Coordinates of C-alpha atoms in Angstrom, one line a residue:
M1 CA -4.8 -63.0 29.2
G2 CA -1.3 -61.7 29.8
K3 CA -0.6 -61.4 26.1
I4 CA -3.9 -59.6 25.5
E5 CA -3.1 -57.1 28.3
A6 CA 0.3 -56.6 26.9
D7 CA -1.1 -55.8 23.5
R8 CA -3.5 -53.3 25.1
Q9 CA -0.7 -51.6 27.0
S10 CA 1.4 -51.4 23.8
R11 CA -1.4 -49.8 21.8
R12 CA -2.1 -47.4 24.7
N13 CA 1.5 -46.3 24.7
Q14 CA 1.5 -45.8 21.0
V15 CA -1.6 -43.6 21.2
G16 CA -0.1 -41.6 23.9
T17 CA 3.1 -41.2 21.9
K18 CA 1.2 -40.1 18.8
T19 CA -0.8 -37.6 20.9
R20 CA 2.4 -36.2 22.4
H21 CA 3.9 -36.0 18.9
R22 CA 0.8 -34.0 17.6
I23 CA 1.0 -31.6 20.6
A24 CA 4.7 -31.1 20.1
S25 CA 4.3 -30.6 16.4
G26 CA 1.5 -28.1 16.9
Q27 CA 3.6 -26.2 19.5
F28 CA 6.5 -26.2 17.0
E29 CA 4.4 -24.9 14.2
G30 CA 2.9 -22.3 16.5
N31 CA 6.3 -21.1 17.6
T32 CA 7.5 -20.9 14.0
A33 CA 4.4 -18.9 13.0
V34 CA 5.0 -16.4 15.8
L35 CA 8.7 -16.1 14.9
A36 CA 7.9 -15.6 11.2
R37 CA 5.3 -12.9 12.1
T38 CA 7.7 -11.2 14.4
F39 CA 10.5 -11.1 11.9
G40 CA 8.1 -9.9 9.1
A41 CA 6.7 -7.2 11.3
F42 CA 10.2 -6.1 12.3
M43 CA 11.5 -5.9 8.7
R44 CA 8.4 -3.9 7.6
A45 CA 9.0 -1.5 10.5
V46 CA 12.6 -1.0 9.4
L47 CA 11.6 -0.4 5.8
V48 CA 9.0 2.2 6.8
A49 CA 11.4 4.0 9.1
F50 CA 14.1 3.9 6.4
L51 CA 11.6 5.4 3.9
I52 CA 10.8 8.3 6.1
A53 CA 14.4 8.9 6.9
T54 CA 15.7 8.7 3.3
P55 CA 15.6 12.4 2.5
A56 CA 17.3 13.3 5.8
L57 CA 20.0 10.6 5.2
L58 CA 20.8 11.4 1.6
L59 CA 20.4 15.2 1.4
P60 CA 23.5 17.2 2.2
G61 CA 23.4 20.0 4.7
V62 CA 20.5 18.9 6.8
V63 CA 20.2 20.7 10.1
A64 CA 20.8 18.5 13.2
D65 CA 17.4 19.5 14.7
T66 CA 15.6 18.5 11.5
S67 CA 17.4 15.2 11.4
Q68 CA 16.4 14.5 15.0
I69 CA 12.7 15.3 14.3
V70 CA 12.7 13.1 11.2
M71 CA 14.3 10.2 13.1
L72 CA 11.7 10.5 15.8
I73 CA 8.9 10.4 13.2
A74 CA 10.6 7.4 11.5
I75 CA 10.8 5.5 14.8
F76 CA 7.2 6.2 15.6
A77 CA 6.0 5.1 12.2
G78 CA 8.1 2.0 12.4
L79 CA 6.7 1.2 15.8
L80 CA 3.1 1.6 14.6
T81 CA 3.9 -0.7 11.6
Y82 CA 5.5 -3.3 13.9
I83 CA 2.4 -3.3 16.2
E84 CA 0.0 -3.5 13.2
Y85 CA 1.8 -6.4 11.5
F86 CA 2.7 -8.3 14.7
S87 CA -1.0 -8.5 15.6
Q88 CA -2.7 -11.5 14.3
Y89 CA -5.7 -9.5 13.1
P90 CA -5.3 -6.1 11.4
S91 CA -6.9 -3.0 12.7
I92 CA -5.9 -0.2 10.2
V93 CA -3.9 -1.6 7.3
E94 CA -6.2 -2.9 4.5
F95 CA -5.4 -5.9 2.3
R96 CA -2.8 -7.2 4.7
F97 CA -3.5 -10.8 3.7
A98 CA -3.8 -10.0 -0.1
P99 CA -0.2 -9.4 -1.3
P100 CA 1.3 -7.7 -3.2
F101 CA -1.2 -4.8 -2.9
N102 CA 0.6 -3.0 0.1
R103 CA 4.0 -4.0 -1.2
L104 CA 3.3 -2.4 -4.5
R105 CA 2.2 0.8 -2.8
F106 CA 5.2 0.9 -0.6
V107 CA 7.6 0.3 -3.5
A108 CA 5.9 3.1 -5.5
L109 CA 6.2 5.6 -2.5
F110 CA 9.7 4.6 -1.8
F111 CA 10.8 5.0 -5.4
T112 CA 9.1 8.4 -5.6
V113 CA 10.8 9.7 -2.4
F114 CA 14.1 8.2 -3.4
L115 CA 14.1 9.7 -6.9
L116 CA 13.0 13.1 -5.7
T117 CA 15.7 13.0 -3.1
V118 CA 18.3 12.2 -5.9
I119 CA 17.0 15.1 -7.9
C120 CA 17.3 17.5 -5.0
R121 CA 20.8 16.1 -4.1
G122 CA 21.9 16.7 -7.7
L123 CA 21.3 20.5 -7.2
T124 CA 24.4 20.6 -4.9
D125 CA 26.3 17.4 -5.4
P126 CA 25.7 16.4 -9.0
T127 CA 26.7 12.9 -10.3
N128 CA 26.0 10.9 -13.4
F129 CA 23.1 9.2 -11.7
T130 CA 21.5 12.5 -10.4
H131 CA 22.0 14.0 -13.9
F132 CA 20.2 11.0 -15.5
V133 CA 17.3 11.1 -13.1
T134 CA 17.0 14.9 -13.4
S135 CA 17.1 14.7 -17.2
L136 CA 14.4 12.0 -17.3
G137 CA 12.2 14.0 -14.9
A138 CA 12.7 17.2 -17.0
I139 CA 11.6 15.4 -20.2
L140 CA 8.5 13.9 -18.5
G141 CA 7.7 17.2 -16.7
N142 CA 8.0 19.2 -20.0
A143 CA 5.9 16.7 -21.8
I144 CA 3.0 16.8 -19.2
D145 CA 3.3 20.5 -18.6
F146 CA 0.5 21.7 -20.8
P147 CA -2.5 24.0 -19.9
Y148 CA -4.7 22.6 -17.1
S149 CA -2.6 19.5 -16.6
P150 CA -1.7 18.4 -13.1
V151 CA 1.9 19.3 -13.5
R152 CA 1.0 22.8 -14.7
L153 CA -1.3 23.3 -11.7
V154 CA 1.6 22.3 -9.4
V155 CA 3.9 24.7 -11.0
L156 CA 1.3 27.5 -10.7
T157 CA 1.2 27.0 -6.9
L158 CA 4.7 28.6 -6.7
P159 CA 4.8 32.3 -5.9
A160 CA 5.1 34.8 -8.8
D161 CA 8.7 35.7 -7.8
A162 CA 9.9 32.1 -7.8
S163 CA 13.3 31.6 -9.5
H164 CA 13.6 29.7 -12.8
E165 CA 15.7 27.0 -11.1
L166 CA 12.9 26.3 -8.5
V167 CA 10.2 26.2 -11.2
A168 CA 12.3 23.7 -13.2
T169 CA 13.0 21.6 -10.2
V170 CA 9.3 21.4 -9.2
R171 CA 8.3 20.6 -12.8
T172 CA 11.0 17.8 -12.9
A173 CA 10.0 16.4 -9.6
A174 CA 6.3 16.4 -10.6
G175 CA 7.1 14.6 -13.9
I176 CA 9.1 11.8 -12.3
A177 CA 6.6 11.4 -9.4
Y178 CA 3.6 11.2 -11.9
L179 CA 5.5 8.6 -13.9
V180 CA 6.0 6.4 -10.9
S181 CA 2.4 6.6 -9.9
L182 CA 1.3 5.7 -13.4
I183 CA 3.6 2.7 -13.4
A184 CA 2.3 1.5 -10.0
M185 CA -1.4 1.7 -11.2
F186 CA -0.5 -0.1 -14.5
C187 CA 1.2 -2.9 -12.5
F188 CA -1.8 -3.3 -10.2
V189 CA -4.3 -3.3 -13.1
T190 CA -2.2 -6.0 -14.7
M191 CA -2.2 -8.1 -11.6
V192 CA -6.0 -7.8 -11.3
R193 CA -6.9 -8.3 -15.0
I194 CA -4.3 -10.8 -16.1
F195 CA -3.1 -12.6 -13.0
G196 CA -6.5 -12.7 -11.2
W197 CA -5.6 -10.9 -8.0
P198 CA -6.5 -11.7 -5.3
A199 CA -8.1 -15.1 -6.2
R200 CA -4.7 -16.7 -7.2
G201 CA -3.5 -16.2 -3.6
G202 CA -6.1 -18.6 -2.2
V203 CA -9.1 -17.8 -0.1
F204 CA -9.9 -14.1 0.3
N205 CA -11.4 -13.0 3.6
V206 CA -13.2 -9.7 3.0
W207 CA -13.7 -8.8 6.7
V208 CA -10.0 -9.4 7.6
N209 CA -8.6 -7.5 4.5
L210 CA -11.0 -4.6 5.0
P211 CA -10.9 -3.9 8.7
L212 CA -12.2 -0.4 8.3
F213 CA -15.2 -1.6 6.3
D214 CA -18.2 -2.2 8.6
P215 CA -20.5 -4.9 7.1
T216 CA -23.2 -4.1 9.6
A217 CA -23.5 -0.4 8.8
G218 CA -26.6 -1.1 6.7
G219 CA -27.5 -1.8 3.1
D220 CA -26.3 -4.5 0.8
V221 CA -22.5 -5.1 1.1
L222 CA -22.2 -5.5 -2.6
H223 CA -23.8 -2.2 -3.3
R224 CA -21.6 -0.4 -0.7
L225 CA -18.4 -2.0 -2.1
K226 CA -19.2 -0.8 -5.6
R227 CA -20.2 2.7 -4.3
D228 CA -16.9 3.0 -2.3
A229 CA -14.9 1.7 -5.3
S230 CA -16.4 4.3 -7.6
L231 CA -15.9 7.1 -5.0
N232 CA -12.2 6.2 -4.6
I233 CA -11.6 6.1 -8.3
V234 CA -13.3 9.4 -8.9
L235 CA -11.5 11.1 -6.1
G236 CA -8.2 9.6 -7.2
F237 CA -8.6 11.2 -10.7
L238 CA -9.6 14.5 -9.2
L239 CA -7.0 14.9 -6.5
P240 CA -4.1 15.8 -8.7
F241 CA -6.1 18.8 -9.9
F242 CA -7.8 19.5 -6.6
I243 CA -4.7 19.6 -4.3
P244 CA -2.9 22.4 -6.2
A245 CA -6.1 24.4 -6.3
V246 CA -6.5 24.1 -2.6
I247 CA -2.9 25.0 -1.9
K248 CA -3.2 28.1 -4.2
A249 CA -6.4 29.2 -2.5
A250 CA -5.0 28.7 1.0
A251 CA -1.9 30.8 0.1
D252 CA -4.1 33.9 0.2
V253 CA -5.1 33.1 3.8
I254 CA -2.1 31.4 5.4
D255 CA 1.6 31.3 4.5
P256 CA 2.1 29.2 1.3
I257 CA 4.2 26.1 1.4
S258 CA 7.8 26.9 0.6
M259 CA 9.3 24.6 -2.0
Q260 CA 12.7 26.1 -1.3
N261 CA 13.2 23.5 1.4
P262 CA 14.2 20.2 -0.4
Q263 CA 12.4 18.0 2.2
T264 CA 9.2 20.1 1.9
L265 CA 9.4 19.7 -1.9
I266 CA 10.0 16.0 -1.7
W267 CA 7.1 15.2 0.6
T268 CA 4.7 17.6 -1.0
I269 CA 5.2 16.2 -4.5
S270 CA 5.3 12.7 -3.2
A271 CA 1.9 13.1 -1.5
W272 CA 0.5 14.9 -4.5
A273 CA 1.4 11.9 -6.7
F274 CA 1.0 9.0 -4.3
L275 CA -2.3 9.7 -2.6
P276 CA -4.4 9.8 -5.9
A277 CA -2.7 6.7 -7.2
S278 CA -3.3 4.9 -3.9
M279 CA -7.0 5.8 -3.9
I280 CA -7.4 4.6 -7.5
M281 CA -5.7 1.3 -6.6
R282 CA -8.0 0.9 -3.6
G283 CA -11.0 1.6 -5.7
I284 CA -9.9 -1.0 -8.3
A285 CA -9.3 -3.5 -5.5
M286 CA -12.7 -2.9 -4.0
S287 CA -14.4 -3.2 -7.4
R288 CA -12.6 -6.5 -7.9
I289 CA -13.8 -7.8 -4.5
A290 CA -17.4 -6.7 -5.4
D291 CA -17.1 -8.7 -8.7
M292 CA -15.9 -11.7 -6.8
I293 CA -18.8 -11.5 -4.3
E294 CA -21.3 -11.1 -7.1
E295 CA -19.9 -14.1 -9.0
K296 CA -20.0 -16.2 -5.8
R297 CA -23.7 -15.2 -5.2
R298 CA -24.5 -16.0 -8.8
R299 CA -23.0 -19.5 -8.5
T300 CA -24.7 -20.1 -5.1
Y301 CA -28.1 -19.1 -6.5
A302 CA -27.6 -21.3 -9.6
E303 CA -26.6 -24.3 -7.5
A304 CA -29.6 -23.7 -5.2
N305 CA -32.0 -23.6 -8.2
H306 CA -30.4 -26.7 -9.7
D307 CA -30.9 -28.6 -6.5
A308 CA -34.5 -27.4 -6.2
L309 CA -35.2 -28.6 -9.7
Q310 CA -33.7 -32.0 -9.0
T311 CA -35.6 -32.4 -5.8
A312 CA -38.9 -31.5 -7.5

């Protein structure tokens, strides 16, 4: 009896030790996940703040008041990014758990802002690098600057008395920004068509990756996804033509946007090129998700019909 009781006590102690090991392991994994999420959110916040502050940091002769305003905006944007990515569930940012969609968009916007900043810096402090980027942008801008092209419409938003140097700078900036947006869209289409985004990354949760998409709003989810995808793609193609037209029409009512300020030129051209590309990428992504849902439904219905035939 004593030996049996000793064996029971030994097994009880082993079970208790295993339970404690599982609890400790779970706590360690939980702490590691929190630290990783905190570090990732912090790094993303720093990168977003650096993106916004890039023109103010690299351009010479920036007024102190302007630098302070830009830094406040950068800190605020970084704080919002940190809060969004530190949260376990997204509230605004789409495709947060489907990399590298947001990373590609960030890289495209960063390169656009950086290259336009280099072009504007080369106007006062020319170097070999600024000359190379300006020459590349001038070649692209002149190639795309034909009647009714997006670049031509951007140039036409300038006032009639604009200097030749300003017209050339706007054309160059538009050409380089348009190239970056086209490269970003080509890379994303390649990821979708060749590398099977987002299925290769594992399980894709539609409701987590599309926090702004309400599945209970009514109608079939598949139909709504395809409709939103088509709308985003169409608007993305039209915006490069529509934005300059709106600016030109608004110039008759309010004061037109002055491209003489380098930071105004950088952010205006960046928004003109990035927003349409981002909308087209979002439309392609939603179309891909709709195709995945449709394929999943087709397999489910086929399996259900197969099981029904076997049962019959």
